[in-house]
PDB file of C-alpha atoms in Angstrom:
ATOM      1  CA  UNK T   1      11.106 -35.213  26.548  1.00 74.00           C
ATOM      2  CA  UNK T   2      12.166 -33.183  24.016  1.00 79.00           C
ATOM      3  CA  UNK T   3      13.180 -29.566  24.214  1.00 84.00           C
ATOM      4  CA  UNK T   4      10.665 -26.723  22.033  1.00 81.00           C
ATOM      5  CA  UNK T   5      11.803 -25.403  19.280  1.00 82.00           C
ATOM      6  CA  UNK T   6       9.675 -22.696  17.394  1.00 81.00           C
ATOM      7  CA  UNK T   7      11.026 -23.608  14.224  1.00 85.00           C
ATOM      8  CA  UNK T   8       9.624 -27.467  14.556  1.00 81.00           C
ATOM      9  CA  UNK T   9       6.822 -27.599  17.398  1.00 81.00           C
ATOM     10  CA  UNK T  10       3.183 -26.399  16.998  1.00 83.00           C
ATOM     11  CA  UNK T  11       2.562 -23.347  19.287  1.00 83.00           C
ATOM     12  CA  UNK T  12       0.735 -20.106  19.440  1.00 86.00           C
ATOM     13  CA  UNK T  13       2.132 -16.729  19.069  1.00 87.00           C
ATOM     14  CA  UNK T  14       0.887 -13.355  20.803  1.00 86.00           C
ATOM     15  CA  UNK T  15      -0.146 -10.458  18.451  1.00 86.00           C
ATOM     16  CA  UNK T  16       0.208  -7.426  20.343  1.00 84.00           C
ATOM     17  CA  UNK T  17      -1.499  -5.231  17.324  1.00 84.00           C
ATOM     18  CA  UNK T  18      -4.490  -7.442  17.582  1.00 88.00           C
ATOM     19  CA  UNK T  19      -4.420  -8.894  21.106  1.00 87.00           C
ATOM     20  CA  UNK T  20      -5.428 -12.117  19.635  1.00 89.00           C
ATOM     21  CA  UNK T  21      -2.946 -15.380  19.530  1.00 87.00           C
ATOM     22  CA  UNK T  22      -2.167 -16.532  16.084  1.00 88.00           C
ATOM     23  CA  UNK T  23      -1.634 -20.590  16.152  1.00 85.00           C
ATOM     24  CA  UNK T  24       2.076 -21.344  14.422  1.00 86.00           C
ATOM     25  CA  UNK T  25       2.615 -24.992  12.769  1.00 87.00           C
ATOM     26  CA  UNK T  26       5.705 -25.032  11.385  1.00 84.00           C
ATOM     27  CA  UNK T  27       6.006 -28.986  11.241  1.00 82.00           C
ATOM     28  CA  UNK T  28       3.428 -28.767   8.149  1.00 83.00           C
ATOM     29  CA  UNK T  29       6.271 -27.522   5.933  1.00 82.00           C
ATOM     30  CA  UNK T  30       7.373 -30.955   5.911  1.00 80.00           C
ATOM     31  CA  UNK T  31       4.464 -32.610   4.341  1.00 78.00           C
ATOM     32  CA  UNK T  32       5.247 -34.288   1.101  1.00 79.00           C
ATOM     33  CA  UNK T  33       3.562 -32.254  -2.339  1.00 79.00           C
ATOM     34  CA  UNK T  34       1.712 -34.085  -4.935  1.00 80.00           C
ATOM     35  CA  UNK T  35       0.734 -30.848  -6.624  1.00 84.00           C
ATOM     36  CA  UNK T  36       1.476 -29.395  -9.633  1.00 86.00           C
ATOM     37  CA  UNK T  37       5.416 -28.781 -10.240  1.00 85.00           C
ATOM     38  CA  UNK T  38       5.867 -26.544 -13.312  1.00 85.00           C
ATOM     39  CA  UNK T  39       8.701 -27.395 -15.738  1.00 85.00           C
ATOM     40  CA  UNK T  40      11.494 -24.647 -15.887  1.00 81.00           C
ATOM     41  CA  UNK T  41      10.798 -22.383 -18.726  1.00 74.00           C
ATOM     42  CA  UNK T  42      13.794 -22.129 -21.576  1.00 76.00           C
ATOM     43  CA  UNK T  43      13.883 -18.633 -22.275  1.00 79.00           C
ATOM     44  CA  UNK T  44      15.596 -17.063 -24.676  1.00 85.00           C
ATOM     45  CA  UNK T  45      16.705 -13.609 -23.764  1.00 87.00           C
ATOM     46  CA  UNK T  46      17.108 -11.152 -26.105  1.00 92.00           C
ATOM     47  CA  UNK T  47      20.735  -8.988 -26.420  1.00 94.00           C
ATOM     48  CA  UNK T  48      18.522  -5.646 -27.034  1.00 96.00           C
ATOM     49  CA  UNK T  49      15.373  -5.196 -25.560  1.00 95.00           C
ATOM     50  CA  UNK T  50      13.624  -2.482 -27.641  1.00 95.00           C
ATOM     51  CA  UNK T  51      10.935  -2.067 -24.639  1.00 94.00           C
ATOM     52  CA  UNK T  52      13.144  -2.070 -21.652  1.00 94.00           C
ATOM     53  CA  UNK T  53      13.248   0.536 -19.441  1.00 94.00           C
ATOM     54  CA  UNK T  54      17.119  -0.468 -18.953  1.00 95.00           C
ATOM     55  CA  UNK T  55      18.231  -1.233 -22.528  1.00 96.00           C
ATOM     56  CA  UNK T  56      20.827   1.211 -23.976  1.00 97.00           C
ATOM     57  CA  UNK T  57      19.438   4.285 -25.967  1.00 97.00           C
ATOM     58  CA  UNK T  58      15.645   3.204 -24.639  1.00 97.00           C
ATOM     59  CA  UNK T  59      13.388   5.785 -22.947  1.00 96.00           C
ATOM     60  CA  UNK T  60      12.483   4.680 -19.034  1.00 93.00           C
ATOM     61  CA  UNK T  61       9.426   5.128 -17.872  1.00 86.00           C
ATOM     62  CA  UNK T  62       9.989   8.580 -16.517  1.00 84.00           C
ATOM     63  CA  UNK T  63      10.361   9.871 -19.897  1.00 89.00           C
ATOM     64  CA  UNK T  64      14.345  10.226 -19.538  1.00 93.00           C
ATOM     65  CA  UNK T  65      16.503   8.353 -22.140  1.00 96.00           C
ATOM     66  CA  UNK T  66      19.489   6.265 -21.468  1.00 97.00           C
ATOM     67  CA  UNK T  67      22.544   6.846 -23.446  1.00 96.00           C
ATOM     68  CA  UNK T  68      23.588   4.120 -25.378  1.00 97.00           C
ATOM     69  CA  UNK T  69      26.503   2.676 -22.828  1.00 97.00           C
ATOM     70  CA  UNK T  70      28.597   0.031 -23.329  1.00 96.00           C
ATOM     71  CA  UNK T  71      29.473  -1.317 -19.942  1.00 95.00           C
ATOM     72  CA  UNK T  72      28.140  -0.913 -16.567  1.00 97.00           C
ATOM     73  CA  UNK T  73      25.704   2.308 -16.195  1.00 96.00           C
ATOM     74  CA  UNK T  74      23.872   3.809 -12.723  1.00 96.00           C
ATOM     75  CA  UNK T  75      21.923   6.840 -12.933  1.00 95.00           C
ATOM     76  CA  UNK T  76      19.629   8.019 -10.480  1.00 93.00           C
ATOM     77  CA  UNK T  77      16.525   6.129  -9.620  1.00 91.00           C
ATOM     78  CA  UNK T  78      13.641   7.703 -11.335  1.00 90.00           C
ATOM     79  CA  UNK T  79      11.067   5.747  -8.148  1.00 88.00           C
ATOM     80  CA  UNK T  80      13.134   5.730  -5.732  1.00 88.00           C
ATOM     81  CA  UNK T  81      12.224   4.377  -1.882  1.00 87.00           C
ATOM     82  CA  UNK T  82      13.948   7.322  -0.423  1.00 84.00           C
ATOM     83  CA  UNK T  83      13.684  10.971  -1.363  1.00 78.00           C
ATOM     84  CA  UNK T  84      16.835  13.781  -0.917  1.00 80.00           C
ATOM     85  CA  UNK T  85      15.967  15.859   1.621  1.00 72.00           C
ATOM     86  CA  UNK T  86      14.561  18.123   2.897  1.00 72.00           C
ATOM     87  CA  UNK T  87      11.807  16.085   3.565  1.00 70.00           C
ATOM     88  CA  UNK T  88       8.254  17.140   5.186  1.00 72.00           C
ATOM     89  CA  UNK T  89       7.637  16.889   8.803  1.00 72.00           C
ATOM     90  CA  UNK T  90       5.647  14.008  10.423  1.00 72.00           C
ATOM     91  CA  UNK T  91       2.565  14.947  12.531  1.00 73.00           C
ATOM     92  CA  UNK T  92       2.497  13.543  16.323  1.00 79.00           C
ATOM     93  CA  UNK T  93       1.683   9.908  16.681  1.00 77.00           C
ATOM     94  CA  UNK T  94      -1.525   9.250  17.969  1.00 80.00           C
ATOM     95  CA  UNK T  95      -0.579   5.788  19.051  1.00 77.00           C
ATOM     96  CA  UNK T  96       2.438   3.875  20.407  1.00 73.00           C
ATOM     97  CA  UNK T  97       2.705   1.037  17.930  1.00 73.00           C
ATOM     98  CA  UNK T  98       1.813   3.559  14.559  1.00 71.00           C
ATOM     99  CA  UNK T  99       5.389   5.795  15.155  1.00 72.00           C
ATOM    100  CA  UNK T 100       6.768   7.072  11.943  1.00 72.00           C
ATOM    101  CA  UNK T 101       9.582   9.619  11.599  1.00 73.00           C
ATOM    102  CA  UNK T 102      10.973  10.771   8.854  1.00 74.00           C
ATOM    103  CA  UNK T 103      14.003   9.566   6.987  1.00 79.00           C
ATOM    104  CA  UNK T 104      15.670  10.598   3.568  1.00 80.00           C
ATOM    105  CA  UNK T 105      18.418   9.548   1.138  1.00 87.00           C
ATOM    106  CA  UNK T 106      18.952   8.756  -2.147  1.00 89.00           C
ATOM    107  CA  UNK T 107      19.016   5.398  -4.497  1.00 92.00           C
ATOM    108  CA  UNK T 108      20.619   4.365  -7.400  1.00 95.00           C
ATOM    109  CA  UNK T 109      19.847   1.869 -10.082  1.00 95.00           C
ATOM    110  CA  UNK T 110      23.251  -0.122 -11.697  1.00 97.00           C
ATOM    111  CA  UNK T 111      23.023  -1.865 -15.069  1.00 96.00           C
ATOM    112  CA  UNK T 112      25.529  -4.476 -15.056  1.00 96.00           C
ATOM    113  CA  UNK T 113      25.935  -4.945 -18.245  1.00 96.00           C
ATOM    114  CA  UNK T 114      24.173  -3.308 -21.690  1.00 97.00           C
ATOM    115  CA  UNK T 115      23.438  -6.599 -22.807  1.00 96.00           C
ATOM    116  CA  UNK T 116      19.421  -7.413 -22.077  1.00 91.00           C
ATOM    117  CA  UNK T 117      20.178 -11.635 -21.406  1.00 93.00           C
ATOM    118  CA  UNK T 118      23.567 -11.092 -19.397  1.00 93.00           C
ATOM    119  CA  UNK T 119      23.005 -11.493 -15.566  1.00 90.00           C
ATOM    120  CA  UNK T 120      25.750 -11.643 -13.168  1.00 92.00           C
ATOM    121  CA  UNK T 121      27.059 -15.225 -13.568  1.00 92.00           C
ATOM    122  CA  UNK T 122      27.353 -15.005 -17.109  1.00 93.00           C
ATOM    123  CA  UNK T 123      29.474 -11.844 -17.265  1.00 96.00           C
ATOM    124  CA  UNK T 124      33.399 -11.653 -17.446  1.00 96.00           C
ATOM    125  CA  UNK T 125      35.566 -11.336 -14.309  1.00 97.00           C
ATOM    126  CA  UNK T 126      36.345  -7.624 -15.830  1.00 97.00           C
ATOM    127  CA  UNK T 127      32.681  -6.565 -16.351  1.00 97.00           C
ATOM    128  CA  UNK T 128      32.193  -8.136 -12.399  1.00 97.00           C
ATOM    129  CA  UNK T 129      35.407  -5.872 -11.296  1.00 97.00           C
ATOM    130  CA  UNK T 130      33.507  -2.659 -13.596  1.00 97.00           C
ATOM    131  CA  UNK T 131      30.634  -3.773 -11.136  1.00 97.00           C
ATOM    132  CA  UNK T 132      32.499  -3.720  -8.054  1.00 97.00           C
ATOM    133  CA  UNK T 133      34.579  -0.257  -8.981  1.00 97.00           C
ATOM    134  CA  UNK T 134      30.622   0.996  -9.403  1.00 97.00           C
ATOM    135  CA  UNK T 135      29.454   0.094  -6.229  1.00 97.00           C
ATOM    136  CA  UNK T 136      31.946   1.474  -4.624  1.00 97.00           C
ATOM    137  CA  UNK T 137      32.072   4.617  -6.230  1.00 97.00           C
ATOM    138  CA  UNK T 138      28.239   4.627  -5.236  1.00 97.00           C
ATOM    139  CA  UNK T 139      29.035   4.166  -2.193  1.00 96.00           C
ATOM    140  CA  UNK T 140      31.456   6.671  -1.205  1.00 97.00           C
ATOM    141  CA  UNK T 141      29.518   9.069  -3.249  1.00 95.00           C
ATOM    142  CA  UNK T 142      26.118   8.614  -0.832  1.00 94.00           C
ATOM    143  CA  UNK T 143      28.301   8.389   2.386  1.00 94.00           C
ATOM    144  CA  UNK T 144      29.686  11.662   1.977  1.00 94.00           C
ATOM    145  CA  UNK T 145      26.193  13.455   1.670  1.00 91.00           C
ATOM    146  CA  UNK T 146      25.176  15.199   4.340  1.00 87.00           C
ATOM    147  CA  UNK T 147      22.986  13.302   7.080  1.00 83.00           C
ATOM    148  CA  UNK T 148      23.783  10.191   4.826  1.00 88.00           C
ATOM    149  CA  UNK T 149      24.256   7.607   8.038  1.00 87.00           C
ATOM    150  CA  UNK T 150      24.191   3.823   5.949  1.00 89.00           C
ATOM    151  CA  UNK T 151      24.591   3.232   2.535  1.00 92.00           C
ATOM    152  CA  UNK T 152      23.540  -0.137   0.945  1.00 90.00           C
ATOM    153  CA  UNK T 153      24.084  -2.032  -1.571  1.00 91.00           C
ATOM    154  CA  UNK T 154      21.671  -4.950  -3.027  1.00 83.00           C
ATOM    155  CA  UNK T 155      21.331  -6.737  -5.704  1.00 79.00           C
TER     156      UNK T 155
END
């Protein structure tokens, strides 16, 4: 007999939020699809973007304006996930599974590149180094702040 997997075999999981079980079929992912497939779109990019938020000289939704770089720009994010602190206090839970505390920080938006249909891939090996010298000038910049514990980068 074979050994179970959870990744292949049909079983049922425990929710501990809803004290119900929640039945798991992960085999189903390998039905075959007959349904519709779209095409890849061929999309034509523009260089300059007149409404993006991102485009060089262009005013982001906050009302600030970018300056019209020419190679890789950050500037603060004007939504960011995190706020600098201080931030406010969190009341008492009032259960054991709804626990929040509070956490603060700062994020950052890079533009690669000031050209609106450039993505990675397409750019130079020098505009991917100007990248790089970004990011990590990002990051040393938000590990020095105070109470500043991780620092990530995504993409």
């Amino acid at each position: 007999m074979e050994d179970f997997d959870p990744t292949l075999h049909p079983h049922r999981r425990y929710n501990p939020l809803s004290s119900e079980y929640v039945l798991v079929s992960p085999h189903r992912n390998k039905r075959p699809w007959n349904g519709q497939v779209e095409p890849p779109q061929a999309v034509k990019l523009l260089d300059y973007d007149p409404n993006c938020y991102l485009c060089p000289g262009n005013a982001r939704s906050g009302g600030q304006v970018n300056s019209n770089y020419t190679h890789t720009m950050s500037f603060e994010n004007d939504f960011p996930a995190l706020l600098s602190s201080p931030g406010p206090a969190t009341p008492p839970s009032t259960h054991r599974l709804l626990q929040t505390s509070p956490v603060q920080g700062g994020c950052d938006v890079v533009i690669f590149n000031p050209r609106h249909d450039l993505s990675l891939p397409l750019l130079s090996p020098q505009d991917i180094q100007a990248i790089i010298r970004e990011w990590i000038r990002i990051y040393t910049k938000r590990g020095s702040e105070q109470g500043i514990k991780y620092v990530q980068i995504f993409e």
